[in-house]
mmCIF file of the N, C-alpha and C atoms, coordinates in Angstrom:
data_MODEL
# 
_entry.id   MODEL 
# 
loop_
_atom_site.group_PDB 
_atom_site.id 
_atom_site.type_symbol 
_atom_site.label_atom_id 
_atom_site.label_alt_id 
_atom_site.label_comp_id 
_atom_site.label_asym_id 
_atom_site.label_entity_id 
_atom_site.label_seq_id 
_atom_site.pdbx_PDB_ins_code 
_atom_site.Cartn_x 
_atom_site.Cartn_y 
_atom_site.Cartn_z 
_atom_site.occupancy 
_atom_site.B_iso_or_equiv 
_atom_site.pdbx_formal_charge 
_atom_site.auth_seq_id 
_atom_site.auth_comp_id 
_atom_site.auth_asym_id 
_atom_site.auth_atom_id 
_atom_site.pdbx_PDB_model_num 
ATOM 1   N N  . UNK A 1 1  ? 156.321 9.136  32.960 1.00 0.00 ? 1  UNK A N  1 
ATOM 2   C CA . UNK A 1 1  ? 155.314 9.328  34.716 1.00 0.00 ? 1  UNK A CA 1 
ATOM 3   C C  . UNK A 1 1  ? 153.990 8.683  35.246 1.00 0.00 ? 1  UNK A C  1 
ATOM 4   N N  . UNK A 1 2  ? 153.806 7.566  33.752 1.00 0.00 ? 2  UNK A N  1 
ATOM 5   C CA . UNK A 1 2  ? 152.513 6.751  34.706 1.00 0.00 ? 2  UNK A CA 1 
ATOM 6   C C  . UNK A 1 2  ? 153.733 5.752  35.383 1.00 0.00 ? 2  UNK A C  1 
ATOM 7   N N  . UNK A 1 3  ? 154.574 5.495  34.779 1.00 0.00 ? 3  UNK A N  1 
ATOM 8   C CA . UNK A 1 3  ? 155.829 4.375  35.536 1.00 0.00 ? 3  UNK A CA 1 
ATOM 9   C C  . UNK A 1 3  ? 156.034 4.879  36.890 1.00 0.00 ? 3  UNK A C  1 
ATOM 10  N N  . UNK A 1 4  ? 156.312 5.852  36.939 1.00 0.00 ? 4  UNK A N  1 
ATOM 11  C CA . UNK A 1 4  ? 156.762 7.092  38.526 1.00 0.00 ? 4  UNK A CA 1 
ATOM 12  C C  . UNK A 1 4  ? 155.239 6.871  39.159 1.00 0.00 ? 4  UNK A C  1 
ATOM 13  N N  . UNK A 1 5  ? 154.347 7.228  39.093 1.00 0.00 ? 5  UNK A N  1 
ATOM 14  C CA . UNK A 1 5  ? 153.164 6.973  39.773 1.00 0.00 ? 5  UNK A CA 1 
ATOM 15  C C  . UNK A 1 5  ? 152.807 5.473  40.074 1.00 0.00 ? 5  UNK A C  1 
ATOM 16  N N  . UNK A 1 6  ? 152.823 4.458  39.460 1.00 0.00 ? 6  UNK A N  1 
ATOM 17  C CA . UNK A 1 6  ? 152.165 3.470  39.605 1.00 0.00 ? 6  UNK A CA 1 
ATOM 18  C C  . UNK A 1 6  ? 154.039 2.582  40.726 1.00 0.00 ? 6  UNK A C  1 
ATOM 19  N N  . UNK A 1 7  ? 154.824 3.367  40.387 1.00 0.00 ? 7  UNK A N  1 
ATOM 20  C CA . UNK A 1 7  ? 156.945 3.071  41.393 1.00 0.00 ? 7  UNK A CA 1 
ATOM 21  C C  . UNK A 1 7  ? 155.604 3.569  42.799 1.00 0.00 ? 7  UNK A C  1 
ATOM 22  N N  . UNK A 1 8  ? 155.735 4.546  42.749 1.00 0.00 ? 8  UNK A N  1 
ATOM 23  C CA . UNK A 1 8  ? 154.970 5.679  43.802 1.00 0.00 ? 8  UNK A CA 1 
ATOM 24  C C  . UNK A 1 8  ? 153.612 4.485  44.858 1.00 0.00 ? 8  UNK A C  1 
ATOM 25  N N  . UNK A 1 9  ? 153.022 4.249  43.962 1.00 0.00 ? 9  UNK A N  1 
ATOM 26  C CA . UNK A 1 9  ? 151.879 3.506  44.393 1.00 0.00 ? 9  UNK A CA 1 
ATOM 27  C C  . UNK A 1 9  ? 152.173 2.027  45.158 1.00 0.00 ? 9  UNK A C  1 
ATOM 28  N N  . UNK A 1 10 ? 153.429 1.532  43.928 1.00 0.00 ? 10 UNK A N  1 
ATOM 29  C CA . UNK A 1 10 ? 153.701 0.242  44.439 1.00 0.00 ? 10 UNK A CA 1 
ATOM 30  C C  . UNK A 1 10 ? 154.485 0.161  45.756 1.00 0.00 ? 10 UNK A C  1 
ATOM 31  N N  . UNK A 1 11 ? 155.212 1.166  45.895 1.00 0.00 ? 11 UNK A N  1 
ATOM 32  C CA . UNK A 1 11 ? 156.118 1.023  46.956 1.00 0.00 ? 11 UNK A CA 1 
ATOM 33  C C  . UNK A 1 11 ? 155.634 0.964  48.201 1.00 0.00 ? 11 UNK A C  1 
ATOM 34  N N  . UNK A 1 12 ? 154.395 2.543  48.814 1.00 0.00 ? 12 UNK A N  1 
ATOM 35  C CA . UNK A 1 12 ? 153.045 2.597  49.530 1.00 0.00 ? 12 UNK A CA 1 
ATOM 36  C C  . UNK A 1 12 ? 152.968 1.288  50.738 1.00 0.00 ? 12 UNK A C  1 
ATOM 37  N N  . UNK A 1 13 ? 152.367 0.472  48.807 1.00 0.00 ? 13 UNK A N  1 
ATOM 38  C CA . UNK A 1 13 ? 151.712 -0.622 48.638 1.00 0.00 ? 13 UNK A CA 1 
ATOM 39  C C  . UNK A 1 13 ? 152.603 -2.012 49.749 1.00 0.00 ? 13 UNK A C  1 
ATOM 40  N N  . UNK A 1 14 ? 153.753 -2.119 49.809 1.00 0.00 ? 14 UNK A N  1 
ATOM 41  C CA . UNK A 1 14 ? 154.735 -2.456 50.074 1.00 0.00 ? 14 UNK A CA 1 
ATOM 42  C C  . UNK A 1 14 ? 155.130 -1.692 51.911 1.00 0.00 ? 14 UNK A C  1 
ATOM 43  N N  . UNK A 1 15 ? 155.681 -1.089 51.108 1.00 0.00 ? 15 UNK A N  1 
ATOM 44  C CA . UNK A 1 15 ? 155.905 -0.014 53.166 1.00 0.00 ? 15 UNK A CA 1 
ATOM 45  C C  . UNK A 1 15 ? 154.741 -0.556 53.662 1.00 0.00 ? 15 UNK A C  1 
ATOM 46  N N  . UNK A 1 16 ? 153.633 -0.231 53.860 1.00 0.00 ? 16 UNK A N  1 
ATOM 47  C CA . UNK A 1 16 ? 152.395 -0.631 54.220 1.00 0.00 ? 16 UNK A CA 1 
ATOM 48  C C  . UNK A 1 16 ? 152.407 -1.591 54.697 1.00 0.00 ? 16 UNK A C  1 
ATOM 49  N N  . UNK A 1 17 ? 152.887 -3.155 53.945 1.00 0.00 ? 17 UNK A N  1 
ATOM 50  C CA . UNK A 1 17 ? 152.313 -4.184 54.098 1.00 0.00 ? 17 UNK A CA 1 
ATOM 51  C C  . UNK A 1 17 ? 153.412 -4.819 55.423 1.00 0.00 ? 17 UNK A C  1 
ATOM 52  N N  . UNK A 1 18 ? 154.860 -4.140 54.923 1.00 0.00 ? 18 UNK A N  1 
ATOM 53  C CA . UNK A 1 18 ? 155.803 -4.811 56.308 1.00 0.00 ? 18 UNK A CA 1 
ATOM 54  C C  . UNK A 1 18 ? 155.518 -3.949 57.235 1.00 0.00 ? 18 UNK A C  1 
ATOM 55  N N  . UNK A 1 19 ? 154.869 -2.845 57.626 1.00 0.00 ? 19 UNK A N  1 
ATOM 56  C CA . UNK A 1 19 ? 155.028 -2.229 59.015 1.00 0.00 ? 19 UNK A CA 1 
ATOM 57  C C  . UNK A 1 19 ? 153.888 -2.839 59.660 1.00 0.00 ? 19 UNK A C  1 
ATOM 58  N N  . UNK A 1 20 ? 152.572 -3.297 58.667 1.00 0.00 ? 20 UNK A N  1 
ATOM 59  C CA . UNK A 1 20 ? 151.191 -4.395 59.078 1.00 0.00 ? 20 UNK A CA 1 
ATOM 60  C C  . UNK A 1 20 ? 151.799 -5.415 59.997 1.00 0.00 ? 20 UNK A C  1 
ATOM 61  N N  . UNK A 1 21 ? 152.729 -5.752 59.137 1.00 0.00 ? 21 UNK A N  1 
ATOM 62  C CA . UNK A 1 21 ? 153.770 -7.344 59.774 1.00 0.00 ? 21 UNK A CA 1 
ATOM 63  C C  . UNK A 1 21 ? 154.681 -7.326 60.284 1.00 0.00 ? 21 UNK A C  1 
ATOM 64  N N  . UNK A 1 22 ? 154.898 -5.677 60.626 1.00 0.00 ? 22 UNK A N  1 
ATOM 65  C CA . UNK A 1 22 ? 155.848 -5.612 61.767 1.00 0.00 ? 22 UNK A CA 1 
ATOM 66  C C  . UNK A 1 22 ? 157.313 -6.193 60.980 1.00 0.00 ? 22 UNK A C  1 
ATOM 67  N N  . UNK A 1 23 ? 157.332 -5.802 60.494 1.00 0.00 ? 23 UNK A N  1 
ATOM 68  C CA . UNK A 1 23 ? 159.128 -6.437 59.782 1.00 0.00 ? 23 UNK A CA 1 
ATOM 69  C C  . UNK A 1 23 ? 159.543 -5.058 59.520 1.00 0.00 ? 23 UNK A C  1 
ATOM 70  N N  . UNK A 1 24 ? 161.086 -5.147 59.259 1.00 0.00 ? 24 UNK A N  1 
ATOM 71  C CA . UNK A 1 24 ? 162.053 -4.523 59.154 1.00 0.00 ? 24 UNK A CA 1 
ATOM 72  C C  . UNK A 1 24 ? 161.578 -3.649 57.616 1.00 0.00 ? 24 UNK A C  1 
ATOM 73  N N  . UNK A 1 25 ? 161.902 -1.775 57.742 1.00 0.00 ? 25 UNK A N  1 
ATOM 74  C CA . UNK A 1 25 ? 161.752 -1.408 56.431 1.00 0.00 ? 25 UNK A CA 1 
ATOM 75  C C  . UNK A 1 25 ? 162.695 -1.684 55.211 1.00 0.00 ? 25 UNK A C  1 
ATOM 76  N N  . UNK A 1 26 ? 162.063 -2.402 53.868 1.00 0.00 ? 26 UNK A N  1 
ATOM 77  C CA . UNK A 1 26 ? 163.022 -2.740 52.734 1.00 0.00 ? 26 UNK A CA 1 
ATOM 78  C C  . UNK A 1 26 ? 163.624 -1.714 52.023 1.00 0.00 ? 26 UNK A C  1 
ATOM 79  N N  . UNK A 1 27 ? 163.962 -0.447 52.563 1.00 0.00 ? 27 UNK A N  1 
ATOM 80  C CA . UNK A 1 27 ? 164.933 0.448  51.802 1.00 0.00 ? 27 UNK A CA 1 
ATOM 81  C C  . UNK A 1 27 ? 165.777 1.190  53.339 1.00 0.00 ? 27 UNK A C  1 
ATOM 82  N N  . UNK A 1 28 ? 166.688 1.593  53.025 1.00 0.00 ? 28 UNK A N  1 
ATOM 83  C CA . UNK A 1 28 ? 167.583 2.885  53.957 1.00 0.00 ? 28 UNK A CA 1 
ATOM 84  C C  . UNK A 1 28 ? 166.411 3.494  54.816 1.00 0.00 ? 28 UNK A C  1 
ATOM 85  N N  . UNK A 1 29 ? 166.668 3.138  56.199 1.00 0.00 ? 29 UNK A N  1 
ATOM 86  C CA . UNK A 1 29 ? 165.910 4.350  57.454 1.00 0.00 ? 29 UNK A CA 1 
ATOM 87  C C  . UNK A 1 29 ? 165.758 5.157  57.055 1.00 0.00 ? 29 UNK A C  1 
ATOM 88  N N  . UNK A 1 30 ? 166.814 5.936  56.768 1.00 0.00 ? 30 UNK A N  1 
ATOM 89  C CA . UNK A 1 30 ? 166.965 7.336  56.999 1.00 0.00 ? 30 UNK A CA 1 
ATOM 90  C C  . UNK A 1 30 ? 166.660 7.932  55.447 1.00 0.00 ? 30 UNK A C  1 
ATOM 91  N N  . UNK A 1 31 ? 166.418 9.225  55.926 1.00 0.00 ? 31 UNK A N  1 
ATOM 92  C CA . UNK A 1 31 ? 166.426 10.084 54.278 1.00 0.00 ? 31 UNK A CA 1 
ATOM 93  C C  . UNK A 1 31 ? 168.029 10.690 53.248 1.00 0.00 ? 31 UNK A C  1 
ATOM 94  N N  . UNK A 1 32 ? 169.218 10.312 54.194 1.00 0.00 ? 32 UNK A N  1 
ATOM 95  C CA . UNK A 1 32 ? 170.307 10.130 53.551 1.00 0.00 ? 32 UNK A CA 1 
ATOM 96  C C  . UNK A 1 32 ? 170.557 9.344  53.086 1.00 0.00 ? 32 UNK A C  1 
ATOM 97  N N  . UNK A 1 33 ? 170.311 8.358  53.326 1.00 0.00 ? 33 UNK A N  1 
ATOM 98  C CA . UNK A 1 33 ? 169.949 6.359  52.330 1.00 0.00 ? 33 UNK A CA 1 
ATOM 99  C C  . UNK A 1 33 ? 169.333 6.812  51.378 1.00 0.00 ? 33 UNK A C  1 
ATOM 100 N N  . UNK A 1 34 ? 168.264 6.877  50.897 1.00 0.00 ? 34 UNK A N  1 
ATOM 101 C CA . UNK A 1 34 ? 167.555 7.818  50.459 1.00 0.00 ? 34 UNK A CA 1 
ATOM 102 C C  . UNK A 1 34 ? 168.528 8.499  49.368 1.00 0.00 ? 34 UNK A C  1 
ATOM 103 N N  . UNK A 1 35 ? 168.768 9.509  49.743 1.00 0.00 ? 35 UNK A N  1 
ATOM 104 C CA . UNK A 1 35 ? 169.083 10.484 48.748 1.00 0.00 ? 35 UNK A CA 1 
ATOM 105 C C  . UNK A 1 35 ? 170.567 9.629  48.088 1.00 0.00 ? 35 UNK A C  1 
ATOM 106 N N  . UNK A 1 36 ? 171.247 9.149  49.212 1.00 0.00 ? 36 UNK A N  1 
ATOM 107 C CA . UNK A 1 36 ? 171.924 8.433  48.279 1.00 0.00 ? 36 UNK A CA 1 
ATOM 108 C C  . UNK A 1 36 ? 171.683 7.315  46.812 1.00 0.00 ? 36 UNK A C  1 
ATOM 109 N N  . UNK A 1 37 ? 171.055 6.336  47.491 1.00 0.00 ? 37 UNK A N  1 
ATOM 110 C CA . UNK A 1 37 ? 170.333 6.016  46.612 1.00 0.00 ? 37 UNK A CA 1 
ATOM 111 C C  . UNK A 1 37 ? 169.922 6.572  45.184 1.00 0.00 ? 37 UNK A C  1 
ATOM 112 N N  . UNK A 1 38 ? 169.247 8.119  45.207 1.00 0.00 ? 38 UNK A N  1 
ATOM 113 C CA . UNK A 1 38 ? 169.092 8.940  43.927 1.00 0.00 ? 38 UNK A CA 1 
ATOM 114 C C  . UNK A 1 38 ? 170.348 9.336  43.415 1.00 0.00 ? 38 UNK A C  1 
ATOM 115 N N  . UNK A 1 39 ? 171.255 9.537  44.350 1.00 0.00 ? 39 UNK A N  1 
ATOM 116 C CA . UNK A 1 39 ? 172.850 9.675  43.634 1.00 0.00 ? 39 UNK A CA 1 
ATOM 117 C C  . UNK A 1 39 ? 173.120 8.640  42.729 1.00 0.00 ? 39 UNK A C  1 
ATOM 118 N N  . UNK A 1 40 ? 173.232 7.864  43.342 1.00 0.00 ? 40 UNK A N  1 
ATOM 119 C CA . UNK A 1 40 ? 173.890 6.611  42.261 1.00 0.00 ? 40 UNK A CA 1 
ATOM 120 C C  . UNK A 1 40 ? 172.914 6.622  41.239 1.00 0.00 ? 40 UNK A C  1 
ATOM 121 N N  . UNK A 1 41 ? 171.828 6.755  41.033 1.00 0.00 ? 41 UNK A N  1 
ATOM 122 C CA . UNK A 1 41 ? 170.694 6.698  40.563 1.00 0.00 ? 41 UNK A CA 1 
ATOM 123 C C  . UNK A 1 41 ? 171.267 7.750  39.306 1.00 0.00 ? 41 UNK A C  1 
ATOM 124 N N  . UNK A 1 42 ? 171.335 9.099  39.777 1.00 0.00 ? 42 UNK A N  1 
ATOM 125 C CA . UNK A 1 42 ? 172.013 10.184 38.638 1.00 0.00 ? 42 UNK A CA 1 
ATOM 126 C C  . UNK A 1 42 ? 172.703 10.747 38.245 1.00 0.00 ? 42 UNK A C  1 
ATOM 127 N N  . UNK A 1 43 ? 174.328 9.596  39.095 1.00 0.00 ? 43 UNK A N  1 
ATOM 128 C CA . UNK A 1 43 ? 175.324 9.428  38.873 1.00 0.00 ? 43 UNK A CA 1 
ATOM 129 C C  . UNK A 1 43 ? 175.197 8.157  37.437 1.00 0.00 ? 43 UNK A C  1 
ATOM 130 N N  . UNK A 1 44 ? 174.705 7.518  37.426 1.00 0.00 ? 44 UNK A N  1 
ATOM 131 C CA . UNK A 1 44 ? 174.622 6.104  36.432 1.00 0.00 ? 44 UNK A CA 1 
ATOM 132 C C  . UNK A 1 44 ? 174.099 6.579  35.439 1.00 0.00 ? 44 UNK A C  1 
ATOM 133 N N  . UNK A 1 45 ? 173.468 7.668  35.194 1.00 0.00 ? 45 UNK A N  1 
ATOM 134 C CA . UNK A 1 45 ? 172.178 8.444  34.113 1.00 0.00 ? 45 UNK A CA 1 
ATOM 135 C C  . UNK A 1 45 ? 173.263 9.628  33.321 1.00 0.00 ? 45 UNK A C  1 
ATOM 136 N N  . UNK A 1 46 ? 174.162 10.157 34.018 1.00 0.00 ? 46 UNK A N  1 
ATOM 137 C CA . UNK A 1 46 ? 175.353 10.858 34.006 1.00 0.00 ? 46 UNK A CA 1 
ATOM 138 C C  . UNK A 1 46 ? 176.080 10.644 33.299 1.00 0.00 ? 46 UNK A C  1 
ATOM 139 N N  . UNK A 1 47 ? 176.919 9.083  33.456 1.00 0.00 ? 47 UNK A N  1 
ATOM 140 C CA . UNK A 1 47 ? 177.914 8.777  32.514 1.00 0.00 ? 47 UNK A CA 1 
ATOM 141 C C  . UNK A 1 47 ? 177.231 7.841  31.113 1.00 0.00 ? 47 UNK A C  1 
ATOM 142 N N  . UNK A 1 48 ? 175.869 8.017  31.264 1.00 0.00 ? 48 UNK A N  1 
ATOM 143 C CA . UNK A 1 48 ? 175.246 7.368  30.628 1.00 0.00 ? 48 UNK A CA 1 
ATOM 144 C C  . UNK A 1 48 ? 175.649 7.889  29.962 1.00 0.00 ? 48 UNK A C  1 
ATOM 145 N N  . UNK A 1 49 ? 175.192 9.644  29.545 1.00 0.00 ? 49 UNK A N  1 
ATOM 146 C CA . UNK A 1 49 ? 174.761 10.595 28.294 1.00 0.00 ? 49 UNK A CA 1 
ATOM 147 C C  . UNK A 1 49 ? 176.393 11.078 27.907 1.00 0.00 ? 49 UNK A C  1 
ATOM 148 N N  . UNK A 1 50 ? 177.365 10.837 28.751 1.00 0.00 ? 50 UNK A N  1 
ATOM 149 C CA . UNK A 1 50 ? 178.612 11.326 28.959 1.00 0.00 ? 50 UNK A CA 1 
ATOM 150 C C  . UNK A 1 50 ? 179.760 10.353 27.759 1.00 0.00 ? 50 UNK A C  1 
ATOM 151 N N  . UNK A 1 51 ? 179.224 9.114  28.400 1.00 0.00 ? 51 UNK A N  1 
ATOM 152 C CA . UNK A 1 51 ? 180.335 8.096  28.147 1.00 0.00 ? 51 UNK A CA 1 
ATOM 153 C C  . UNK A 1 51 ? 180.714 8.482  26.534 1.00 0.00 ? 51 UNK A C  1 
ATOM 154 N N  . UNK A 1 52 ? 179.308 8.071  25.268 1.00 0.00 ? 52 UNK A N  1 
ATOM 155 C CA . UNK A 1 52 ? 180.385 8.615  24.160 1.00 0.00 ? 52 UNK A CA 1 
ATOM 156 C C  . UNK A 1 52 ? 181.139 9.308  24.232 1.00 0.00 ? 52 UNK A C  1 
ATOM 157 N N  . UNK A 1 53 ? 181.170 10.766 24.743 1.00 0.00 ? 53 UNK A N  1 
ATOM 158 C CA . UNK A 1 53 ? 182.037 11.661 24.381 1.00 0.00 ? 53 UNK A CA 1 
ATOM 159 C C  . UNK A 1 53 ? 183.324 11.383 24.836 1.00 0.00 ? 53 UNK A C  1 
ATOM 160 N N  . UNK A 1 54 ? 182.940 10.923 26.155 1.00 0.00 ? 54 UNK A N  1 
ATOM 161 C CA . UNK A 1 54 ? 184.340 10.316 26.831 1.00 0.00 ? 54 UNK A CA 1 
ATOM 162 C C  . UNK A 1 54 ? 185.198 9.440  25.937 1.00 0.00 ? 54 UNK A C  1 
ATOM 163 N N  . UNK A 1 55 ? 184.272 7.938  25.372 1.00 0.00 ? 55 UNK A N  1 
ATOM 164 C CA . UNK A 1 55 ? 184.846 7.497  24.231 1.00 0.00 ? 55 UNK A CA 1 
ATOM 165 C C  . UNK A 1 55 ? 185.879 7.833  22.849 1.00 0.00 ? 55 UNK A C  1 
ATOM 166 N N  . UNK A 1 56 ? 185.407 9.199  22.462 1.00 0.00 ? 56 UNK A N  1 
ATOM 167 C CA . UNK A 1 56 ? 185.907 10.195 21.594 1.00 0.00 ? 56 UNK A CA 1 
ATOM 168 C C  . UNK A 1 56 ? 187.420 11.079 22.078 1.00 0.00 ? 56 UNK A C  1 
ATOM 169 N N  . UNK A 1 57 ? 187.198 11.292 23.078 1.00 0.00 ? 57 UNK A N  1 
ATOM 170 C CA . UNK A 1 57 ? 188.435 11.852 23.740 1.00 0.00 ? 57 UNK A CA 1 
ATOM 171 C C  . UNK A 1 57 ? 189.438 11.200 23.869 1.00 0.00 ? 57 UNK A C  1 
ATOM 172 N N  . UNK A 1 58 ? 189.172 9.866  24.804 1.00 0.00 ? 58 UNK A N  1 
ATOM 173 C CA . UNK A 1 58 ? 190.131 9.000  24.825 1.00 0.00 ? 58 UNK A CA 1 
ATOM 174 C C  . UNK A 1 58 ? 190.252 7.521  23.886 1.00 0.00 ? 58 UNK A C  1 
ATOM 175 N N  . UNK A 1 59 ? 189.743 7.550  22.533 1.00 0.00 ? 59 UNK A N  1 
ATOM 176 C CA . UNK A 1 59 ? 190.196 6.593  21.588 1.00 0.00 ? 59 UNK A CA 1 
ATOM 177 C C  . UNK A 1 59 ? 191.037 6.767  20.607 1.00 0.00 ? 59 UNK A C  1 
# 
């Protein structure tokens, strides 16, 4: 949980600095883009969990 909180704080600071310097945001500009990234992450994690099961089936 500590890592998640540090990540949020770091992201907030980076976003604030980018806005202060009038730079484009270093992330998808829409909620749909952010949720797409979350979906990619979850897909990767699900694959990690089921890959041993898949290897047993297809081996």
